[in-house]
mmCIF file of C-alpha atoms in Angstrom:
data_model
loop_
_atom_site.group_PDB
_atom_site.id
_atom_site.type_symbol
_atom_site.label_atom_id
_atom_site.label_comp_id
_atom_site.label_asym_id
_atom_site.label_seq_id
_atom_site.Cartn_x
_atom_site.Cartn_y
_atom_site.Cartn_z
ATOM 1 C CA LYS S 131 6.733 146.148 143.266
ATOM 2 C CA ALA S 132 4.405 145.699 146.002
ATOM 3 C CA LYS S 133 1.444 147.768 144.863
ATOM 4 C CA GLU S 134 2.266 145.902 141.080
ATOM 5 C CA ARG S 135 1.863 142.302 142.222
ATOM 6 C CA PRO S 136 0.516 142.234 145.645
ATOM 7 C CA HIS S 137 0.115 138.531 145.841
ATOM 8 C CA LEU S 138 3.679 137.959 145.985
ATOM 9 C CA LEU S 139 3.854 139.469 149.500
ATOM 10 C CA ILE S 140 3.004 136.316 151.118
ATOM 11 C CA GLU S 141 6.226 134.874 150.275
ATOM 12 C CA MET S 142 7.833 138.357 151.457
ATOM 13 C CA THR S 143 5.998 138.189 154.679
ATOM 14 C CA SER S 144 6.937 134.394 155.567
ATOM 15 C CA ILE S 145 10.428 135.146 154.943
ATOM 16 C CA GLY S 146 10.428 138.282 156.570
ATOM 17 C CA ASN S 147 9.223 136.360 159.682
ATOM 18 C CA GLU S 148 12.572 134.535 159.558
ATOM 19 C CA VAL S 149 14.671 137.403 158.732
ATOM 20 C CA CYS S 150 13.414 139.740 161.485
ATOM 21 C CA ASP S 151 14.596 136.559 164.191
ATOM 22 C CA HIS S 152 17.904 137.847 163.422
ATOM 23 C CA ASP S 153 19.132 141.567 165.128
ATOM 24 C CA ILE S 154 19.408 143.054 161.531
ATOM 25 C CA ASP S 155 19.094 146.975 160.863
ATOM 26 C CA ASN S 156 16.016 146.783 158.788
ATOM 27 C CA SER S 157 16.740 150.694 157.790
ATOM 28 C CA LEU S 158 19.149 149.373 155.367
ATOM 29 C CA PRO S 159 18.087 148.847 152.016
ATOM 30 C CA LEU S 160 18.539 145.807 150.233
ATOM 31 C CA THR S 161 20.403 146.779 146.886
ATOM 32 C CA ASP S 162 19.191 144.142 144.795
ATOM 33 C CA GLY S 163 15.236 144.396 145.913
ATOM 34 C CA CYS S 164 14.976 140.902 146.934
ATOM 35 C CA ASP S 165 12.824 141.720 149.829
ATOM 36 C CA ILE S 166 10.141 140.362 147.495
ATOM 37 C CA PRO S 167 11.529 137.147 146.226
ATOM 38 C CA GLY S 168 8.442 136.103 144.220
ATOM 39 C CA TRP S 169 9.723 138.186 141.732
ATOM 40 C CA ARG S 170 12.171 135.815 140.705
ATOM 41 C CA ARG S 171 10.534 132.704 141.783
ATOM 42 C CA ASP S 172 9.730 131.252 138.392
ATOM 43 C CA CYS S 173 13.561 131.371 137.439
ATOM 44 C CA VAL S 174 13.615 132.677 134.099
ATOM 45 C CA MET S 175 16.845 134.138 134.402
ATOM 46 C CA GLU S 176 19.993 131.910 135.411
ATOM 47 C CA VAL S 177 22.654 133.076 137.762
ATOM 48 C CA SER S 178 25.928 132.463 137.693
ATOM 49 C CA SER S 179 28.667 131.502 140.085
ATOM 50 C CA ASN S 180 29.852 134.966 139.135
ATOM 51 C CA LEU S 181 26.813 137.199 139.861
ATOM 52 C CA ARG S 182 26.004 135.043 142.789
ATOM 53 C CA GLY S 183 29.315 136.666 144.481
ATOM 54 C CA VAL S 184 28.278 140.122 143.012
ATOM 55 C CA LEU S 185 25.041 139.447 144.836
ATOM 56 C CA ASN S 186 27.000 138.923 148.147
ATOM 57 C CA ILE S 187 24.949 135.595 148.787
ATOM 58 C CA GLY S 188 26.472 133.352 151.469
ATOM 59 C CA ALA S 189 26.843 132.612 155.150
ATOM 60 C CA SER S 190 27.488 136.238 155.858
ATOM 61 C CA SER S 191 24.521 137.556 154.656
ATOM 62 C CA PHE S 192 21.490 137.389 156.798
ATOM 63 C CA TYR S 193 18.932 138.137 154.172
ATOM 64 C CA PHE S 194 19.939 135.156 151.961
ATOM 65 C CA ARG S 195 21.247 132.880 154.339
ATOM 66 C CA LYS S 196 18.664 130.180 153.642
ATOM 67 C CA ALA S 197 18.657 128.768 150.107
ATOM 68 C CA ARG S 198 14.775 128.745 149.748
ATOM 69 C CA GLN S 199 15.008 132.534 150.366
ATOM 70 C CA TRP S 200 16.749 132.948 147.027
ATOM 71 C CA PRO S 201 14.604 131.153 144.249
ATOM 72 C CA LEU S 202 16.897 131.950 141.398
ATOM 73 C CA MET S 203 19.422 129.806 142.900
ATOM 74 C CA LYS S 204 17.518 126.913 141.646
ATOM 75 C CA ALA S 205 18.486 125.467 138.211
ATOM 76 C CA SER S 206 16.190 126.697 135.580
ATOM 77 C CA SER S 207 15.108 124.334 132.791
ATOM 78 C CA ILE S 208 14.023 127.057 130.450
ATOM 79 C CA CYS S 209 16.118 130.227 130.282
ATOM 80 C CA TRP S 210 15.380 133.445 128.997
ATOM 81 C CA ASN S 211 18.180 133.401 126.090
ATOM 82 C CA GLN S 212 16.374 130.041 124.537
ATOM 83 C CA MET S 213 12.912 131.939 124.824
ATOM 84 C CA MET S 214 14.539 134.820 123.425
ATOM 85 C CA SER S 215 16.002 133.138 120.478
ATOM 86 C CA LYS S 216 12.767 131.344 119.418
ATOM 87 C CA LEU S 217 10.215 134.521 119.765
ATOM 88 C CA SER S 218 12.669 136.602 118.091
ATOM 89 C CA ARG S 219 12.139 134.570 114.652
ATOM 90 C CA PRO S 220 9.019 135.473 112.785
ATOM 91 C CA PRO S 221 6.011 133.695 112.897
ATOM 92 C CA VAL S 222 5.507 130.726 110.924
ATOM 93 C CA LEU S 223 2.335 132.288 109.706
ATOM 94 C CA LEU S 224 3.291 135.958 109.091
ATOM 95 C CA PRO S 225 0.350 138.582 109.973
ATOM 96 C CA PRO S 226 -1.430 140.634 107.456
ATOM 97 C CA MET S 227 0.101 143.921 106.890
ATOM 98 C CA ILE S 228 -1.063 147.032 105.204
ATOM 99 C CA THR S 229 0.676 150.314 104.440
ATOM 100 C CA CYS S 230 -1.021 153.424 106.276
ATOM 101 C CA GLU S 231 -1.185 155.360 102.904
ATOM 102 C CA VAL S 232 -3.223 152.329 101.620
ATOM 103 C CA ALA S 233 -5.274 152.056 104.791
ATOM 104 C CA SER S 234 -6.234 155.839 104.931
ATOM 105 C CA LYS S 235 -7.498 155.931 101.521
ATOM 106 C CA GLN S 236 -11.479 157.408 101.510
ATOM 107 C CA ILE S 237 -13.971 155.219 99.983
ATOM 108 C CA ASP S 238 -18.124 155.860 99.807
ATOM 109 C CA TRP S 239 -20.245 154.695 102.735
ATOM 110 C CA GLU S 240 -23.739 155.105 103.455
ATOM 111 C CA ASN S 241 -25.570 158.253 103.284
ATOM 112 C CA GLY S 242 -22.919 159.962 101.306
ATOM 113 C CA LYS S 243 -20.626 159.321 104.158
ATOM 114 C CA LYS S 244 -17.137 158.756 103.651
ATOM 115 C CA ILE S 245 -14.994 156.221 105.731
ATOM 116 C CA THR S 246 -11.249 155.060 105.562
ATOM 117 C CA LYS S 247 -10.670 151.672 103.564
ATOM 118 C CA PHE S 248 -8.875 150.792 107.187
ATOM 119 C CA ALA S 249 -12.446 151.121 108.823
ATOM 120 C CA PHE S 250 -13.998 149.328 106.343
ATOM 121 C CA GLU S 251 -11.688 146.445 105.925
ATOM 122 C CA TRP S 252 -10.392 145.989 109.156
ATOM 123 C CA GLU S 253 -12.767 147.391 112.103
ATOM 124 C CA LYS S 254 -15.753 145.960 110.613
ATOM 125 C CA SER S 255 -14.357 142.684 110.313
ATOM 126 C CA ASN S 256 -12.833 142.958 113.808
ATOM 127 C CA ARG S 257 -9.173 141.560 112.574
ATOM 128 C CA PRO S 258 -5.720 142.305 113.716
ATOM 129 C CA VAL S 259 -3.342 143.742 111.317
ATOM 130 C CA VAL S 260 0.305 145.299 111.050
ATOM 131 C CA ILE S 261 0.338 148.752 109.791
ATOM 132 C CA GLU S 262 3.687 150.300 108.229
ATOM 133 C CA ASN S 263 4.560 154.147 108.106
ATOM 134 C CA CYS S 264 2.062 155.411 110.515
ATOM 135 C CA ALA S 265 5.111 157.049 112.463
ATOM 136 C CA LYS S 266 6.968 157.988 109.224
ATOM 137 C CA LYS S 267 6.587 162.012 109.977
ATOM 138 C CA TRP S 268 6.358 161.874 113.684
ATOM 139 C CA LYS S 269 9.197 163.806 115.607
ATOM 140 C CA ALA S 270 8.959 160.694 118.089
ATOM 141 C CA MET S 271 10.202 157.979 115.306
ATOM 142 C CA PRO S 272 14.050 158.035 115.832
ATOM 143 C CA LYS S 273 16.214 158.504 112.893
ATOM 144 C CA MET S 274 13.299 160.149 110.871
ATOM 145 C CA ARG S 275 14.238 163.195 109.043
ATOM 146 C CA ASP S 276 11.973 166.184 110.026
ATOM 147 C CA VAL S 277 10.610 168.586 107.578
ATOM 148 C CA HIS S 278 14.050 170.416 107.820
ATOM 149 C CA GLY S 279 16.013 167.378 107.055
ATOM 150 C CA LYS S 280 17.087 167.237 110.442
ATOM 151 C CA ILE S 281 17.405 163.520 111.895
ATOM 152 C CA ASN S 282 14.910 162.911 114.601
ATOM 153 C CA GLN S 283 16.456 161.611 118.146
ATOM 154 C CA GLY S 284 13.091 160.476 118.724
ATOM 155 C CA TRP S 285 11.758 158.639 121.937
ATOM 156 C CA THR S 286 14.573 156.432 122.621
ATOM 157 C CA PHE S 287 15.016 155.456 126.382
ATOM 158 C CA ASP S 288 18.032 157.572 126.516
ATOM 159 C CA GLN S 289 16.843 160.369 125.009
ATOM 160 C CA LEU S 290 13.473 160.344 127.276
ATOM 161 C CA LEU S 291 16.226 159.979 130.068
ATOM 162 C CA LYS S 292 17.753 163.059 129.268
ATOM 163 C CA ARG S 293 14.780 164.934 128.791
ATOM 164 C CA PHE S 294 12.492 163.737 131.770
ATOM 165 C CA GLY S 295 15.106 161.965 134.277
ATOM 166 C CA ASP S 296 13.864 163.707 136.996
ATOM 167 C CA ILE S 297 10.498 163.314 136.065
ATOM 168 C CA SER S 298 8.051 160.622 137.845
ATOM 169 C CA TRP S 299 6.219 158.169 135.415
ATOM 170 C CA ARG S 300 3.134 155.999 136.733
ATOM 171 C CA PHE S 301 3.446 152.125 136.472
ATOM 172 C CA SER S 302 -0.282 151.208 136.317
ATOM 173 C CA ASP S 303 -3.844 152.469 136.135
ATOM 174 C CA ASN S 304 -4.648 150.365 139.079
ATOM 175 C CA HIS S 305 -2.270 152.249 141.599
ATOM 176 C CA GLY S 306 -0.709 155.825 141.844
ATOM 177 C CA GLU S 307 2.973 154.626 142.434
ATOM 178 C CA THR S 308 5.528 156.532 140.474
ATOM 179 C CA MET S 309 9.227 156.791 139.918
ATOM 180 C CA SER S 310 11.557 159.046 138.078
ATOM 181 C CA LEU S 311 13.020 157.846 135.028
ATOM 182 C CA LEU S 312 16.280 158.110 136.427
ATOM 183 C CA THR S 313 15.916 155.926 139.226
ATOM 184 C CA TYR S 314 13.877 153.586 136.783
ATOM 185 C CA SER S 315 17.175 153.552 134.457
ATOM 186 C CA LYS S 316 18.973 152.598 137.645
ATOM 187 C CA TYR S 317 16.853 149.610 138.527
ATOM 188 C CA ILE S 318 16.400 147.934 134.871
ATOM 189 C CA ARG S 319 20.186 148.049 134.670
ATOM 190 C CA SER S 320 21.093 146.784 138.164
ATOM 191 C CA ILE S 321 21.273 143.098 138.886
ATOM 192 C CA GLU S 322 17.685 143.509 140.334
ATOM 193 C CA GLY S 323 16.495 144.487 136.998
ATOM 194 C CA LEU S 324 18.336 142.061 135.098
ATOM 195 C CA THR S 325 17.152 139.217 136.746
ATOM 196 C CA ASP S 326 13.719 139.872 137.871
ATOM 197 C CA ASP S 327 11.445 137.319 135.752
ATOM 198 C CA SER S 328 9.622 140.000 134.809
ATOM 199 C CA PRO S 329 10.705 143.329 135.466
ATOM 200 C CA LEU S 330 8.566 146.632 136.154
ATOM 201 C CA ALA S 331 7.603 148.576 133.249
ATOM 202 C CA ILE S 332 5.802 151.887 132.781
ATOM 203 C CA TYR S 333 2.484 152.375 131.632
ATOM 204 C CA ASP S 334 1.823 156.157 132.177
ATOM 205 C CA ALA S 335 -1.762 156.960 131.023
ATOM 206 C CA GLU S 336 -1.095 160.758 132.436
ATOM 207 C CA PHE S 337 2.064 161.479 130.176
ATOM 208 C CA GLY S 338 1.216 164.729 128.263
ATOM 209 C CA ASP S 339 -0.993 165.841 131.160
ATOM 210 C CA ASP S 340 1.538 167.993 132.822
ATOM 211 C CA GLU S 341 3.434 171.409 131.681
ATOM 212 C CA VAL S 342 6.608 169.381 131.672
ATOM 213 C CA THR S 343 5.469 166.169 129.344
ATOM 214 C CA LYS S 344 2.648 168.390 127.294
ATOM 215 C CA MET S 345 5.227 168.747 124.424
ATOM 216 C CA LEU S 346 4.983 165.117 123.564
ATOM 217 C CA LEU S 347 1.564 165.045 122.543
ATOM 218 C CA ASP S 348 2.985 167.178 119.676
ATOM 219 C CA GLU S 349 5.732 164.950 118.794
ATOM 220 C CA TYR S 350 3.217 162.013 117.282
ATOM 221 C CA SER S 351 -0.114 161.822 116.247
ATOM 222 C CA VAL S 352 -3.356 159.339 115.696
ATOM 223 C CA PRO S 353 -2.708 157.360 112.535
ATOM 224 C CA PRO S 354 -5.314 158.816 109.849
ATOM 225 C CA CYS S 355 -6.679 155.464 109.014
ATOM 226 C CA PHE S 356 -8.616 154.586 112.097
ATOM 227 C CA SER S 357 -12.264 155.794 112.063
ATOM 228 C CA GLN S 358 -13.110 158.667 114.406
ATOM 229 C CA ASP S 359 -12.884 157.948 118.406
ATOM 230 C CA LEU S 360 -16.219 158.070 119.629
ATOM 231 C CA PHE S 361 -15.403 158.876 123.172
ATOM 232 C CA GLU S 362 -13.797 162.227 121.814
ATOM 233 C CA LEU S 363 -17.411 163.344 121.115
ATOM 234 C CA ALA S 364 -18.068 163.165 125.134
ATOM 235 C CA ASP S 365 -19.036 166.491 126.853
ATOM 236 C CA VAL S 366 -16.017 168.465 127.685
ATOM 237 C CA SER S 367 -17.107 168.191 131.563
ATOM 238 C CA GLY S 368 -16.791 164.419 131.416
ATOM 239 C CA LYS S 369 -13.385 162.905 132.129
ATOM 240 C CA ARG S 370 -13.143 160.026 129.960
ATOM 241 C CA PRO S 371 -11.562 156.740 131.086
ATOM 242 C CA PRO S 372 -7.678 156.144 130.339
ATOM 243 C CA TYR S 373 -6.988 155.893 126.661
ATOM 244 C CA ARG S 374 -3.658 156.771 125.428
ATOM 245 C CA TRP S 375 -0.153 155.289 127.289
ATOM 246 C CA ILE S 376 3.527 155.640 126.919
ATOM 247 C CA LEU S 377 5.095 152.142 127.447
ATOM 248 C CA ILE S 378 8.696 151.681 128.221
ATOM 249 C CA GLY S 379 9.889 148.257 129.653
ATOM 250 C CA PRO S 380 13.063 146.036 129.217
ATOM 251 C CA ALA S 381 13.282 142.496 128.163
ATOM 252 C CA ARG S 382 11.087 140.039 129.747
ATOM 253 C CA SER S 383 8.703 143.005 130.805
ATOM 254 C CA GLY S 384 5.163 143.165 129.256
ATOM 255 C CA THR S 385 1.298 143.076 129.483
ATOM 256 C CA GLY S 386 -0.157 139.547 130.373
ATOM 257 C CA LEU S 387 -3.298 138.407 128.704
ATOM 258 C CA HIS S 388 -6.386 140.392 128.628
ATOM 259 C CA ILE S 389 -9.264 142.145 126.925
ATOM 260 C CA ASP S 390 -9.012 145.853 126.568
ATOM 261 C CA PRO S 391 -11.845 147.539 128.691
ATOM 262 C CA LEU S 392 -15.347 148.859 127.180
ATOM 263 C CA TRP S 393 -15.222 147.017 124.177
ATOM 264 C CA THR S 394 -12.476 149.462 122.316
ATOM 265 C CA ASN S 395 -10.061 149.020 119.659
ATOM 266 C CA ALA S 396 -6.362 149.487 120.195
ATOM 267 C CA TRP S 397 -3.235 150.682 118.231
ATOM 268 C CA VAL S 398 0.249 150.238 119.377
ATOM 269 C CA THR S 399 3.406 151.793 117.616
ATOM 270 C CA VAL S 400 6.909 150.719 118.849
ATOM 271 C CA LEU S 401 9.584 153.766 118.482
ATOM 272 C CA GLN S 402 12.521 151.434 120.068
ATOM 273 C CA GLY S 403 12.815 148.044 120.769
ATOM 274 C CA SER S 404 10.608 144.959 119.626
ATOM 275 C CA LYS S 405 7.516 143.079 121.000
ATOM 276 C CA ARG S 406 5.825 139.543 120.503
ATOM 277 C CA TRP S 407 2.221 139.527 120.471
ATOM 278 C CA MET S 408 -0.288 136.815 120.727
ATOM 279 C CA LEU S 409 -4.010 137.881 119.882
ATOM 280 C CA PHE S 410 -6.568 135.197 120.330
ATOM 281 C CA PRO S 411 -9.930 134.958 118.714
ATOM 282 C CA LYS S 412 -12.972 136.518 120.786
ATOM 283 C CA GLU S 413 -14.442 132.515 120.863
ATOM 284 C CA THR S 414 -11.150 131.187 122.715
ATOM 285 C CA PRO S 415 -12.222 129.678 125.807
ATOM 286 C CA PRO S 416 -10.341 131.595 128.283
ATOM 287 C CA ALA S 417 -9.649 128.371 130.485
ATOM 288 C CA GLU S 418 -7.802 127.019 127.579
ATOM 289 C CA ILE S 419 -5.238 129.929 127.490
ATOM 290 C CA GLY S 420 -4.708 131.165 130.603
ATOM 291 C CA ILE S 421 -6.810 134.296 131.310
ATOM 292 C CA GLN S 422 -7.091 134.952 135.210
ATOM 293 C CA GLU S 423 -6.264 137.399 137.953
ATOM 294 C CA PRO S 424 -3.724 138.190 138.844
ATOM 295 C CA GLN S 425 -2.676 138.027 135.458
ATOM 296 C CA ILE S 426 0.487 135.436 134.381
ATOM 297 C CA PRO S 427 3.259 137.704 133.627
ATOM 298 C CA SER S 428 3.849 137.367 129.759
ATOM 299 C CA VAL S 429 7.144 135.990 129.958
ATOM 300 C CA ILE S 430 5.730 133.333 132.228
ATOM 301 C CA TRP S 431 2.693 132.798 130.138
ATOM 302 C CA PHE S 432 5.213 132.091 126.852
ATOM 303 C CA ARG S 433 7.033 129.612 128.860
ATOM 304 C CA ASP S 434 4.145 127.528 129.848
ATOM 305 C CA TYR S 435 1.557 128.104 127.220
ATOM 306 C CA TYR S 436 3.023 129.063 123.766
ATOM 307 C CA ASP S 437 4.014 125.600 122.732
ATOM 308 C CA LYS S 438 0.326 124.800 123.460
ATOM 309 C CA VAL S 439 -1.288 127.311 121.660
ATOM 310 C CA THR S 440 1.080 126.744 118.582
ATOM 311 C CA ALA S 441 1.208 123.093 118.384
ATOM 312 C CA LYS S 442 -0.216 121.424 115.289
ATOM 313 C CA ASP S 443 -3.155 119.877 117.084
ATOM 314 C CA TRP S 444 -4.353 123.307 118.587
ATOM 315 C CA PRO S 445 -8.254 124.023 117.453
ATOM 316 C CA SER S 446 -8.147 126.117 113.898
ATOM 317 C CA GLU S 447 -10.788 128.203 115.181
ATOM 318 C CA TRP S 448 -8.963 129.450 118.426
ATOM 319 C CA LYS S 449 -5.629 129.643 116.135
ATOM 320 C CA PRO S 450 -3.668 132.863 117.709
ATOM 321 C CA VAL S 451 -2.269 135.672 115.320
ATOM 322 C CA GLU S 452 1.229 136.029 115.930
ATOM 323 C CA VAL S 453 3.215 139.168 115.636
ATOM 324 C CA LEU S 454 6.905 140.030 115.609
ATOM 325 C CA GLN S 455 6.644 144.194 116.269
ATOM 326 C CA LYS S 456 9.520 146.246 114.874
ATOM 327 C CA PRO S 457 10.135 149.839 115.365
ATOM 328 C CA GLY S 458 7.946 151.842 113.313
ATOM 329 C CA GLU S 459 5.228 149.133 112.882
ATOM 330 C CA THR S 460 1.917 149.791 114.293
ATOM 331 C CA VAL S 461 -0.357 146.900 115.522
ATOM 332 C CA PHE S 462 -4.198 147.037 115.370
ATOM 333 C CA VAL S 463 -5.748 145.179 118.204
ATOM 334 C CA PRO S 464 -9.554 144.910 117.623
ATOM 335 C CA ASN S 465 -11.982 144.782 120.223
ATOM 336 C CA GLY S 466 -12.954 141.849 122.354
ATOM 337 C CA TRP S 467 -9.633 139.772 121.366
ATOM 338 C CA PRO S 468 -7.694 138.239 124.473
ATOM 339 C CA HIS S 469 -4.092 139.606 123.791
ATOM 340 C CA LEU S 470 -0.640 139.563 125.636
ATOM 341 C CA VAL S 471 2.806 141.289 124.677
ATOM 342 C CA LEU S 472 6.312 140.449 125.676
ATOM 343 C CA ASN S 473 8.991 142.968 125.422
ATOM 344 C CA LEU S 474 12.286 141.121 123.993
ATOM 345 C CA GLU S 475 14.651 144.130 124.638
ATOM 346 C CA LEU S 476 14.308 147.741 126.182
ATOM 347 C CA THR S 477 11.140 149.038 124.454
ATOM 348 C CA VAL S 478 9.198 152.110 124.061
ATOM 349 C CA ALA S 479 5.955 152.239 122.538
ATOM 350 C CA VAL S 480 3.006 154.433 122.232
ATOM 351 C CA THR S 481 -0.910 153.108 122.310
ATOM 352 C CA HIS S 482 -4.122 154.476 122.165
ATOM 353 C CA ASN S 483 -7.616 152.850 122.813
ATOM 354 C CA TYR S 484 -10.358 154.361 120.688
ATOM 355 C CA ALA S 485 -14.180 153.374 120.649
ATOM 356 C CA SER S 486 -15.338 152.738 117.023
ATOM 357 C CA GLU S 487 -18.925 152.813 115.469
ATOM 358 C CA PHE S 488 -17.778 149.853 113.535
ATOM 359 C CA GLY S 489 -17.754 147.339 115.974
ATOM 360 C CA PRO S 490 -20.309 145.869 118.641
ATOM 361 C CA PHE S 491 -21.929 149.276 119.358
ATOM 362 C CA LYS S 492 -24.574 147.580 121.651
ATOM 363 C CA ARG S 493 -22.016 145.600 123.843
ATOM 364 C CA MET S 494 -19.757 148.818 123.829
ATOM 365 C CA TRP S 495 -22.631 151.152 124.787
ATOM 366 C CA GLU S 496 -23.535 148.748 127.772
ATOM 367 C CA GLU S 497 -20.182 148.343 129.433
ATOM 368 C CA VAL S 498 -19.794 152.359 129.076
ATOM 369 C CA MET S 499 -23.446 152.646 131.119
ATOM 370 C CA LYS S 500 -22.390 150.098 133.763
ATOM 371 C CA GLU S 501 -18.482 150.503 134.117
ATOM 372 C CA GLU S 502 -18.344 154.122 133.464
ATOM 373 C CA GLN S 503 -21.413 155.992 134.777
ATOM 374 C CA GLU S 504 -20.088 159.355 135.453
ATOM 375 C CA PHE S 505 -18.252 159.407 131.817
ATOM 376 C CA ALA S 506 -21.705 158.000 130.233
ATOM 377 C CA LYS S 507 -23.557 161.167 131.115
ATOM 378 C CA ALA S 508 -21.103 163.113 129.233
ATOM 379 C CA TRP S 509 -20.806 160.558 126.445
ATOM 380 C CA VAL S 510 -24.552 160.444 125.801
ATOM 381 C CA ALA S 511 -24.564 164.279 125.946
ATOM 382 C CA GLY S 512 -22.247 164.294 123.478
ATOM 383 C CA LEU S 513 -23.271 161.713 121.103
ATOM 384 C CA LYS S 514 -26.910 163.397 121.199
ATOM 385 C CA LYS S 515 -25.487 166.707 119.821
ATOM 386 C CA HIS S 516 -22.784 165.026 117.270
ATOM 387 C CA ARG S 517 -23.882 161.906 116.491
ATOM 388 C CA PRO S 518 -27.754 161.585 116.936
ATOM 389 C CA ASP S 519 -27.824 158.465 114.905
ATOM 390 C CA LEU S 520 -25.887 156.722 117.240
ATOM 391 C CA TRP S 521 -27.785 158.229 120.389
ATOM 392 C CA GLU S 522 -30.777 157.243 119.101
ATOM 393 C CA MET S 523 -29.389 153.456 118.782
ATOM 394 C CA GLY S 524 -28.116 153.825 122.081
ATOM 395 C CA LYS S 525 -31.349 154.791 123.691
ATOM 396 C CA SER S 526 -32.901 151.830 122.216
ATOM 397 C CA TYR S 527 -30.975 149.490 124.101
ATOM 398 C CA LEU S 528 -32.044 151.062 127.690
#
């Protein structure tokens, strides 16, 4: 938690100084994790009197003897159940949808080349869309029948826990902290995880890179509707930036408002649970929608900004695309679109970022040259070999 949101340590430090005035055995762990109270400062979850008793908050508890050391004790004007009820309803304006079968159809393109209908209609136009049936044949998709007629268990959280409970999983590309899935299961099902404003969520870009989890890479596949990932053309000596993740998180976890790096597109398929999305046109002013560092946790963003950006007087040119994503559905996130995601329940998903030629290639080229200089060398070499037309285009930007 300290590595995930270090800015919240200020609160812990000020409280910790007071706690240390008492002769407490600091080797004893806090069973509910309130050593960083900031994770509950927004009071998204209300605490009943029974729960307070379970948490042992009272005069006999040195850790929680001061009311302000326990922000959750304050009354909350907006509780999670109210938010959940609102966000679980389909958006007033449903997002565009297409089936994977239709999206994957080949159409004629320049110089006798063929591309998919999806690349032509969605990647080129840079618009979000929900795609159905991408995971229909995946072993990762729960309750789907395989080629032998057997029903897949899929990537439900409980199945992953049985298969990989002792394996450590990453929580961010920005730090190397890991936790075993068994420990994580205890966290999300304990009072701590159940009352954190925005609980910890697994974002592991290295799944499949080790012997134990590499089998997962054979249990799903990139949907055929998307265009070729240009970063795959990089010379084998170049390690590409993180591009695939397994995402696991309980209700109220999610990803804050951001723009994907290097002007890449992304696709996200839910295997268990449900997600609420907000995707904003590129032209939307960042200050108007709360893009900032550190990111506002998505559950707090929905509490503070959702009504504002969905109001009738919100400018039409900044109107977000809303998605209520269910299992088996794939959301396409076009490059440059600010977006955030909130898990409405325990959710498992897989996502890839990919570099498409049907986008602002110049912008992507410049970003790669600036932000990923080592990878850029391998990528340029790959383009020269496999896509000399794009290599020539890129050279003209230098």
